[in-house]
Coordinates of C-alpha atoms in Angstrom, one line a residue:
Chain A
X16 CA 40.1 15.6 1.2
X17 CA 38.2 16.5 4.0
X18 CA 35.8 18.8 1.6
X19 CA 35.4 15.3 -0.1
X20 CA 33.8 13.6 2.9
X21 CA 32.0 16.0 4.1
X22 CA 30.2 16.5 0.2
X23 CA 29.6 12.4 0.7
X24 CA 27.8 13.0 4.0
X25 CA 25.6 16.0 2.2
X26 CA 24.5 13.9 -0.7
X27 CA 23.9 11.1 1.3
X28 CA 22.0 13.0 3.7
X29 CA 20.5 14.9 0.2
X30 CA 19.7 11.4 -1.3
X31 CA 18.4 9.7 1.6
X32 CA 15.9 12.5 2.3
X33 CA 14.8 12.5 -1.2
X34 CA 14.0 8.6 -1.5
X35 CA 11.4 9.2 1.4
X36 CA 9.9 12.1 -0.5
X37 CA 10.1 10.5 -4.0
X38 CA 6.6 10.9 -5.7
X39 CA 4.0 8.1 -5.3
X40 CA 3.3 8.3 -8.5
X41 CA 6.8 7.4 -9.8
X42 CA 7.0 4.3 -7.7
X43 CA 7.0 0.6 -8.9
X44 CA 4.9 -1.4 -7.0
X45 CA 4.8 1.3 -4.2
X46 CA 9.0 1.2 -3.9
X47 CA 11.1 4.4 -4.7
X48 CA 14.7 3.9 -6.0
X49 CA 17.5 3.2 -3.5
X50 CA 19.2 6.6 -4.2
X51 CA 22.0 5.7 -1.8
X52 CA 22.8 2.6 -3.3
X53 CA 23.3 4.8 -6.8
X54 CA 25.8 7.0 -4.5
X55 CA 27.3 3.9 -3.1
X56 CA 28.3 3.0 -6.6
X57 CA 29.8 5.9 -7.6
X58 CA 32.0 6.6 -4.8
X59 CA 32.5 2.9 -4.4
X60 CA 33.4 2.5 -7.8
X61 CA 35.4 5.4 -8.6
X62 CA 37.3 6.3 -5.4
X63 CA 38.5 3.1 -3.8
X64 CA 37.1 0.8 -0.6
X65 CA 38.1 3.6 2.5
X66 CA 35.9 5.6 0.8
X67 CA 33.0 3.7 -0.2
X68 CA 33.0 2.1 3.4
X69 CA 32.6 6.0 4.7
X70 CA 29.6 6.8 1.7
X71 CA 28.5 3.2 3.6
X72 CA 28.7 4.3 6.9
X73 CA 27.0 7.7 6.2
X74 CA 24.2 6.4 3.7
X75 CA 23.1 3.8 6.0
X76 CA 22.6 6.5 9.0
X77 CA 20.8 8.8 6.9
X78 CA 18.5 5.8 5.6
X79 CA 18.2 4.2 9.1
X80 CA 17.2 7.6 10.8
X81 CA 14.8 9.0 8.3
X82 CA 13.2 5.9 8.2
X83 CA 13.1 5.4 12.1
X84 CA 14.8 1.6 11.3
X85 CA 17.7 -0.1 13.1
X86 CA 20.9 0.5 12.4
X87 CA 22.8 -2.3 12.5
X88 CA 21.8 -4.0 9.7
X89 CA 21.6 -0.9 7.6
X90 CA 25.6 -0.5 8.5
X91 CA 26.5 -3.7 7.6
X92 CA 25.0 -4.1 4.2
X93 CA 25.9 -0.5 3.1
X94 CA 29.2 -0.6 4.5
X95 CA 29.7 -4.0 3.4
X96 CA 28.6 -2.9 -0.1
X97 CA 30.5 0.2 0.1
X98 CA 34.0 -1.7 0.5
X99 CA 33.3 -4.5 -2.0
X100 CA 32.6 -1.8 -4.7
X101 CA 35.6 -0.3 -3.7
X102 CA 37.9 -3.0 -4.1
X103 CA 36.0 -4.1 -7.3
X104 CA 36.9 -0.3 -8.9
X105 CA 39.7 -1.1 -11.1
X106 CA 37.7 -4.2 -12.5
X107 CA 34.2 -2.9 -13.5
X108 CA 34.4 0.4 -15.2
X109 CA 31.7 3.2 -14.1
X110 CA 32.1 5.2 -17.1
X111 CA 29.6 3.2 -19.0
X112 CA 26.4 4.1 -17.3
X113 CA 24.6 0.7 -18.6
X114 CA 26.9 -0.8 -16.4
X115 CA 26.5 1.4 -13.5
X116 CA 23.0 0.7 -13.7
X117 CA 23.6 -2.9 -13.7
X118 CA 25.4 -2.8 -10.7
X119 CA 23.4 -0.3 -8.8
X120 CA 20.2 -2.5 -9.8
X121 CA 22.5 -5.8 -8.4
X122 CA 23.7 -3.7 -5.2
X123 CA 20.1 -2.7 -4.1
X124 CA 19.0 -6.4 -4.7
X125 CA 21.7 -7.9 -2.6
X126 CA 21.7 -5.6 0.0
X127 CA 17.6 -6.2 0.8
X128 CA 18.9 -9.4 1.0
X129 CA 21.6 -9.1 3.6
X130 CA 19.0 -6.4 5.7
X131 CA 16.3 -9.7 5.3
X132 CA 18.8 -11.6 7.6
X133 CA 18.5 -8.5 10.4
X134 CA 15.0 -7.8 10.0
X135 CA 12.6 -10.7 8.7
X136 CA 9.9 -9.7 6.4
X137 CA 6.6 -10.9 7.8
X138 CA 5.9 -12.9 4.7
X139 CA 8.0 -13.5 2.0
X140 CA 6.0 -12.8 -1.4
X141 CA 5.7 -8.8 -0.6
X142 CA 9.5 -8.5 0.4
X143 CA 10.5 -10.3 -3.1
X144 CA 8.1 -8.2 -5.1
X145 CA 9.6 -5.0 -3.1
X146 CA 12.8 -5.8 -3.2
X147 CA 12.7 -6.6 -7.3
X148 CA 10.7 -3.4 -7.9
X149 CA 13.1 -1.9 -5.8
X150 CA 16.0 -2.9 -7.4
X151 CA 14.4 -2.1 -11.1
X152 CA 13.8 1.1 -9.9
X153 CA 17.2 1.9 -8.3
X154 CA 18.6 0.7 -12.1
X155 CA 16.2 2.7 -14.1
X156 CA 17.4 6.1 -12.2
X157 CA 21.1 5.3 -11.6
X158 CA 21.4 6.8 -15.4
X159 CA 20.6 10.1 -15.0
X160 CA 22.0 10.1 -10.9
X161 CA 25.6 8.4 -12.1
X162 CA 26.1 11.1 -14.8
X163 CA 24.8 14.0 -12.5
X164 CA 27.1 12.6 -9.3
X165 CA 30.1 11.9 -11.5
X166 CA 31.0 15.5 -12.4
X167 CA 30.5 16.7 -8.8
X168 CA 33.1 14.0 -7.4
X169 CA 35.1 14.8 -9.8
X170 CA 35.7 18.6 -9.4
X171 CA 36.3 18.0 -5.5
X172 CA 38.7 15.3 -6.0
X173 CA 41.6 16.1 -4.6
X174 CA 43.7 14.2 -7.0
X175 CA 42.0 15.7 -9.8
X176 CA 44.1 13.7 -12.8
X177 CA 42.3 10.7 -11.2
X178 CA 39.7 9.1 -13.8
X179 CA 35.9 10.1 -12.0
Chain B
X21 CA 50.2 -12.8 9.5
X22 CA 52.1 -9.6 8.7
X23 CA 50.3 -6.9 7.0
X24 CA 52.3 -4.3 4.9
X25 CA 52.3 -0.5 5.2
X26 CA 49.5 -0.3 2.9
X27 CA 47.3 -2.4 4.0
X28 CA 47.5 -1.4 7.5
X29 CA 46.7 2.3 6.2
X30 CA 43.6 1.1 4.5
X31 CA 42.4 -1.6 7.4
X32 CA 42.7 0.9 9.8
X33 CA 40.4 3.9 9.0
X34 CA 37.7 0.4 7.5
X35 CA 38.0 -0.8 11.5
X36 CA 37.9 2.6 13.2
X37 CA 34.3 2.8 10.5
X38 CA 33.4 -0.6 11.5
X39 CA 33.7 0.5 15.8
X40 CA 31.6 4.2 14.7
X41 CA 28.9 1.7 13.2
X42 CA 28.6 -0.5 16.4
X43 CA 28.5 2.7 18.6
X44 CA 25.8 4.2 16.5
X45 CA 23.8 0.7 16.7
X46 CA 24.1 0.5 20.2
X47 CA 23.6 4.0 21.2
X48 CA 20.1 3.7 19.2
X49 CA 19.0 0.7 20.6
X50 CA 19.6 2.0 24.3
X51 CA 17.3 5.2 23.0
X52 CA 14.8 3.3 21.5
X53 CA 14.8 1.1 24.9
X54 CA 14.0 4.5 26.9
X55 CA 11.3 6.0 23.7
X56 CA 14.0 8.3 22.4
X57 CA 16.0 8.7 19.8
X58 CA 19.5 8.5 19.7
X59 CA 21.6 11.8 18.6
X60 CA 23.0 11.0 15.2
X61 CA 19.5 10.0 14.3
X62 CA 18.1 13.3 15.7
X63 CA 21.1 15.2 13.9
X64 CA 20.3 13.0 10.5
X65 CA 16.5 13.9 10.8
X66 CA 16.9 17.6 12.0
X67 CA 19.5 17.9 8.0
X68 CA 16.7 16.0 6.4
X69 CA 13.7 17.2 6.9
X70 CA 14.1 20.1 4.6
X71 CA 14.8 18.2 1.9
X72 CA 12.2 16.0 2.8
X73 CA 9.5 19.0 2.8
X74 CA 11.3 20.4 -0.1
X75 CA 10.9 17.0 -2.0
X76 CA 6.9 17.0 -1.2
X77 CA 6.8 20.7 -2.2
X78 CA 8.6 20.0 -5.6
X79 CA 6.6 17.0 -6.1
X80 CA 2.9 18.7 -5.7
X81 CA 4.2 21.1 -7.9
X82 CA 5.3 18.3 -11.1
X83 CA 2.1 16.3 -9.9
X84 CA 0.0 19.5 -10.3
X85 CA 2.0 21.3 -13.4
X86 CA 1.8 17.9 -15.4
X87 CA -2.0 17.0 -14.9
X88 CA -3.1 20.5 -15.4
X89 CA -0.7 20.0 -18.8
X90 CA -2.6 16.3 -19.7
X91 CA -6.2 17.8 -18.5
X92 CA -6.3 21.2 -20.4
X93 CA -9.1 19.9 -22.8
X94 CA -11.3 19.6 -20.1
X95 CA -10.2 21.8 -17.7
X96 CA -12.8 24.8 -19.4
X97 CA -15.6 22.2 -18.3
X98 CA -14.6 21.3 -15.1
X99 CA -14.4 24.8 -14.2
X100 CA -17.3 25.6 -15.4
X101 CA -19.2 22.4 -13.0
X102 CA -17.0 23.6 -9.9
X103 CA -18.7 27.4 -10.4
X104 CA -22.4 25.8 -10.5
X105 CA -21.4 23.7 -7.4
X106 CA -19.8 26.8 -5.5
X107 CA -23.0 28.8 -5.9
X108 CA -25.1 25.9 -5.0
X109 CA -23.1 24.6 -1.9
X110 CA -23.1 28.5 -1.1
X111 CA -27.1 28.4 -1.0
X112 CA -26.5 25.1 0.8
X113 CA -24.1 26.7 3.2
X114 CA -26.7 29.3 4.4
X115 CA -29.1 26.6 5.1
X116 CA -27.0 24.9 7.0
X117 CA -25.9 27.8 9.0
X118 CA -29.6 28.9 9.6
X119 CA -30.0 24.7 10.9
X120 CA -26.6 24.8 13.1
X121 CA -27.9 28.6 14.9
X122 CA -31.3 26.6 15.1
X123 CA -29.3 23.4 16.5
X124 CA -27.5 25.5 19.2
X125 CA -29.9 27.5 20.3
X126 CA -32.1 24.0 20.9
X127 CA -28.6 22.5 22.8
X128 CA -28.8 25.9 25.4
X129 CA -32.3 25.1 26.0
X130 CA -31.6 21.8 26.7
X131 CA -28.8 22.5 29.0
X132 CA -26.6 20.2 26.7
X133 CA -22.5 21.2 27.2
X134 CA -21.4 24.2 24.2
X135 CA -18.8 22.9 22.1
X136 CA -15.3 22.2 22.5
X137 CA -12.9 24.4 20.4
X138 CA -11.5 22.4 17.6
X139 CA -8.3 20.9 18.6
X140 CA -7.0 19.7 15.5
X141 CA -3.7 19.9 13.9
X142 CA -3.1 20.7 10.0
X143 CA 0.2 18.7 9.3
X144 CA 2.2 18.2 5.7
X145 CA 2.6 14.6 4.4
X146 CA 6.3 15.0 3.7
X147 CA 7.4 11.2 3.2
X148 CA 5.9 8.1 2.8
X149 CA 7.6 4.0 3.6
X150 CA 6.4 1.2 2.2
X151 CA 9.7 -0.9 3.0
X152 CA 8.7 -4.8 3.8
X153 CA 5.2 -4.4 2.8
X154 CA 4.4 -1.5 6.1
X155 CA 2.5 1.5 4.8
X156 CA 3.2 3.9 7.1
X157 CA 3.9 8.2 6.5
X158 CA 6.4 10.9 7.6
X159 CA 3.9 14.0 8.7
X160 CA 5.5 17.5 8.9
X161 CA 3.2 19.9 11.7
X162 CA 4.1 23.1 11.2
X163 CA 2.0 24.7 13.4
X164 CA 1.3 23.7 16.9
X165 CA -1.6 25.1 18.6
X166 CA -0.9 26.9 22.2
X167 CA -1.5 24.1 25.4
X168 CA -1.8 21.4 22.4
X169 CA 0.8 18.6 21.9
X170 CA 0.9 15.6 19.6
X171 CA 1.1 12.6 21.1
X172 CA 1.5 8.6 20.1
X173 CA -1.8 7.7 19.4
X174 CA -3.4 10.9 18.6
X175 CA -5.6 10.3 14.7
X176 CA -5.0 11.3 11.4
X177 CA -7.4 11.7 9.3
X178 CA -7.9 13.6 6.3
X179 CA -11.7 15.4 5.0
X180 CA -12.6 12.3 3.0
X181 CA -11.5 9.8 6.3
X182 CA -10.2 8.2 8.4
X183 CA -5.7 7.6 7.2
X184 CA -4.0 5.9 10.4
X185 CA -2.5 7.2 14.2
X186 CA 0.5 8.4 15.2
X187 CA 3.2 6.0 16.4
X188 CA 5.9 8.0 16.8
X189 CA 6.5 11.8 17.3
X190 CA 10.2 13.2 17.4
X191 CA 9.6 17.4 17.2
X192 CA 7.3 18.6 14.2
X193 CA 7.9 15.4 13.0
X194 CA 5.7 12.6 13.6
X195 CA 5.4 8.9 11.5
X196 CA 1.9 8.0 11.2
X197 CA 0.5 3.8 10.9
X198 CA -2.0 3.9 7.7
X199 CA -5.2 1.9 8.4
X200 CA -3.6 -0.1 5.1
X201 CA -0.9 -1.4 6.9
X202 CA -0.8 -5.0 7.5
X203 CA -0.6 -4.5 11.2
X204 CA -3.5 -2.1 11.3
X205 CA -6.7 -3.1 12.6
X206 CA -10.0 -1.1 13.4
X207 CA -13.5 -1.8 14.7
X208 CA -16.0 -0.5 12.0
X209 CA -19.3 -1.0 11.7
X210 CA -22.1 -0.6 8.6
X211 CA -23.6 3.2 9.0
X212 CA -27.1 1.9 7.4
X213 CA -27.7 -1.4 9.1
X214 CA -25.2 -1.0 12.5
X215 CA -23.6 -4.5 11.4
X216 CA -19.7 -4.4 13.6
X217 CA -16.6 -6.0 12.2
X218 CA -13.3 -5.7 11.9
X219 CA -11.1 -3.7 9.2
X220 CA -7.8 -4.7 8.2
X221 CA -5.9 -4.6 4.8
X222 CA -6.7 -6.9 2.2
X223 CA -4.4 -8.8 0.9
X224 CA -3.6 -6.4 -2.1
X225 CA -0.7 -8.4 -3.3
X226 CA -2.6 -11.3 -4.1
X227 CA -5.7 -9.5 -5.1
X228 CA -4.3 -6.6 -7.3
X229 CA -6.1 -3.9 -5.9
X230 CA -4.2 -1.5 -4.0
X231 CA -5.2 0.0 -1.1
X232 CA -7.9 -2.1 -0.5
X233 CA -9.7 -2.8 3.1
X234 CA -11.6 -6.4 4.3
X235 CA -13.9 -5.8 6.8
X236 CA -14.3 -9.2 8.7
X237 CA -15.7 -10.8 11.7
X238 CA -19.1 -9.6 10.5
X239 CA -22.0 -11.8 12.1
X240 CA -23.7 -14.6 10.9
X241 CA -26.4 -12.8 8.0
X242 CA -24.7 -9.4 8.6
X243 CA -26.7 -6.8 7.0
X244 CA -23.9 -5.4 4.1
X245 CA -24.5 -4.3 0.6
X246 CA -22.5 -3.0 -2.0
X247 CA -22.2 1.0 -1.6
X248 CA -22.4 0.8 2.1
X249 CA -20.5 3.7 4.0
X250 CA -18.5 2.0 6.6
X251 CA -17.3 4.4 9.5
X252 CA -15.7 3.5 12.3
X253 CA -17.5 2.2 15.6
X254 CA -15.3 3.3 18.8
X255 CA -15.3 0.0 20.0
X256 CA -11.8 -0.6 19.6
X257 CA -10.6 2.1 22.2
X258 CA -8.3 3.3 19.7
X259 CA -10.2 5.7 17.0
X260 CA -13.9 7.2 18.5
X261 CA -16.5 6.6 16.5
X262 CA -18.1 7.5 13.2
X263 CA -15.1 8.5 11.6
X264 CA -15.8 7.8 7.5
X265 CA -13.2 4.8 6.5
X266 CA -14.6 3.8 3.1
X267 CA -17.2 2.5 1.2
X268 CA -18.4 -1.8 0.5
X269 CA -17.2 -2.3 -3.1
X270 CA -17.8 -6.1 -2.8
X271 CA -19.1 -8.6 -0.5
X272 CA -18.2 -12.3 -0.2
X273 CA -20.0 -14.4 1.8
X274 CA -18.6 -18.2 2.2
X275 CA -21.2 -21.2 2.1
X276 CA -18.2 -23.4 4.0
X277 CA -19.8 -25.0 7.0
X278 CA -18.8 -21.7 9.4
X279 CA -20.6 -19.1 7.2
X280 CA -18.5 -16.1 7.2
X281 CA -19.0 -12.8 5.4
X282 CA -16.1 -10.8 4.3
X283 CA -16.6 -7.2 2.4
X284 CA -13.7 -5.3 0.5
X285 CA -13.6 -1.7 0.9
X286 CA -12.6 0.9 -1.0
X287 CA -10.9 3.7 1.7
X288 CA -12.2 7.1 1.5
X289 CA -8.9 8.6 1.3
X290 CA -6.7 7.8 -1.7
X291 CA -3.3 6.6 -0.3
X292 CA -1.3 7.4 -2.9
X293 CA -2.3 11.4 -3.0
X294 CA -1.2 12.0 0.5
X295 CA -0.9 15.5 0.9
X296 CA -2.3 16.9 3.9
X297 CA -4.2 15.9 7.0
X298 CA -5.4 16.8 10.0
X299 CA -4.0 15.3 13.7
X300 CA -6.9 14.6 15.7
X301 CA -6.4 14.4 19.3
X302 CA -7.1 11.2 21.1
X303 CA -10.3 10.8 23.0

């Protein structure tokens, strides 16, 4: 179990490195995907709230530190997210990457929103084209992120019957 | 309210999360109060920025693989120009070497000071925020110079111009504020005619071109055409002067009662193929 954490706190650390390197010239509008939301949903989704609140708590740091932004906000809407997806596991059905994508593209959305309420945009037009490009984005590369994070979950579950 | 056994097992590792995320927050913002960082964030940065140079390795790499790939039809022709302007800029460069000996030897005789040794830094662009509309970049310095530091403040600038300054420095890492950041600002002036303004960001979103510059507060009848070099004019206090920042691709001058002349510029140095620069101490 404890192998299991500590993998979440490399990819997060993995992913949350990456999104500050991601090429220029794959960006919408300037914005790279929100590679730790598509983490978020997987773990969220597949392994239950404690753990998606953890993939939160670790994501958000990572983010929050590379970037040189608070953390408080950060904690909040990735935690936050983190524990929703969790409980909302049995319900929506990651196994269908469309709808991982959906809910990776809805995640990133919401969460710029929730971060909006910590740290104001100075005008509002920017953030919203940001955070829609953003969100588009974070959809677009969920596919090929959801099927490449699935299998590696999977083989350190400790359980591992469980569905991943 | 009585909470079962199974609850309680969940709730309780969610809260003990919840206290670790309000220590982290606070621990940062009593750093940040002192101009440090905090240690999870120095732990977090310390694992990620080998990925992070990594990432920027990998992606020069694509970027370089793919447009050699797209360009091969003229790539025959390009070399063949890039030969003709080596062996000319060589003949150029022995000029210029016979002027600079020339210029030197006139300095001595003039009692003017020698030259300072060149104090700048080479440093990797390893990551790059444009979160909330701020364009600002992570800079990787591999190499420090002996009795040479980088400091808040010091420039960055690339061969083609003038990018941004530091605001930040944590180790070999250091975040850099681009000049087309919307809380940039420098003083600039006209090379050809000496006319001063200001040069902030344009409003890009609204305008649709990226990476654009307005240069503003120019006086009344200010002497700017299109193709004019703007460089900057050391009035500011922040960057010395005559650093290339771009060149006038329009002018707009209003005809409201306060006549006002605005120019857009097009930067020198292309933003979004960051790759290297140089950290230019302050002066």
């Amino acid at each position: 179990m404890l192998w299991l954490y500590l993998t979440e706190f490399a990819l997060a650390m993995l992913l949350g490195a990456w999104q500050f390197a991601w090429p220029t010239w794959l960006r919408l509008f300037e914005q790279p995907p929100d590679l730790a939301v598509i983490l978020l949903v997987v773990v969220g989704l597949t392994r239950g709230p404690l753990e998606g609140c953890w993939t939160g708590l670790v994501t958000a740091l990572a983010v929050g530190s590379l970037g040189s932004t608070p953390l408080g906000g950060l904690f909040v809407s990735h935690m936050g997210a983190g524990t929703i997806l969790g409980l909302l596991g049995g319900r929506i059905f990651p196994d269908y990457i469309p709808i991982a994508m959906l809910v990776a593209a809805a995640a990133a959305m919401l969460m710029n929103i929730v971060e909006l309420l910590f740290l104001p945009p100075a005008s509002l037009g920017p953030w919203l084209t940001a955070t829609v490009s953003q969100a588009v984005m974070t959809g677009l590369v969920a596919a090929p992120l959801v099927a490449l994070l699935r299998p590696v979950l999977y083989y350190l579950s400790p359980a591992s019957q469980q569905r991943v | 309210m009585r909470l079962d056994a199974s609850t309680r097992k969940t709730f309780k590792p969610l809260l003990l999360m919840a206290a670790v995320a309000v220590i982290f927050t606070m621990w940062q913002h009593a750093a940040w109060a002192h101009g440090r960082i905090s240690l999870p964030e120095y732990i977090c940065q310390t694992l990620g920025e080998p990925v992070m140079r990594a990432g920027a390795k990998i992606n020069e790499v694509v970027r370089d693989t793919g447009r050699s790939v797209f360009l091969a039809g003229s790539l025959a022709a390009d070399n063949r120009r890039l030969r003709r302007e080596r062996d000319e800029q060589k003949t150029e460069n022995i000029l210029l070497t016979e002027y600079f000996r020339e210029n030197k030897a006139f300095r001595e005789k003039l009692g003017f000071e020698p030259d300072q040794p060149v104090k700048d830094i080479p440093a990797r662009v390893v990551g790059r925020t444009s979160a909330s509309g701020e364009q600002r970049c992570r800079i990787h310095i591999r190499i420090i110079p002996p009795n040479r530091e980088v400091h808040k403040g010091d420039i960055v600038r690339e061969a083609a111009g003038l990018v941004g300054r530091v605001i930040e420095v944590k180790g070999r890492l250091a975040l850099a504020l681009l000049i087309i950041d919307p809380q940039h600002g420098l003083g600039a002036r006209v090379q050809r005619s000496r006319a001063e303004g200001v040069i902030k960001p344009a409003r890009q979103w609204n305008e649709g071109w990226p990476d654009r510059l307005s240069m503003q507060y120019l006086r009344h009848h200010a002497d700017i055409r299109i193709g004019d070099v703007i460089i900057t004019s050391g009035q500011d206090g922040i960057y010395p002067a005559a650093i290339p920042v771009g060149v006038v691709e329009a002018v707009d001058v209003s005809t409201e009662q306060a006549q006002t002349v605005v120019a857009t510029v097009r930067p020198f140095v292309d933003f979004q193929r960051l790759a290297y620069v140089w950290v230019v101490p302050q002066p």
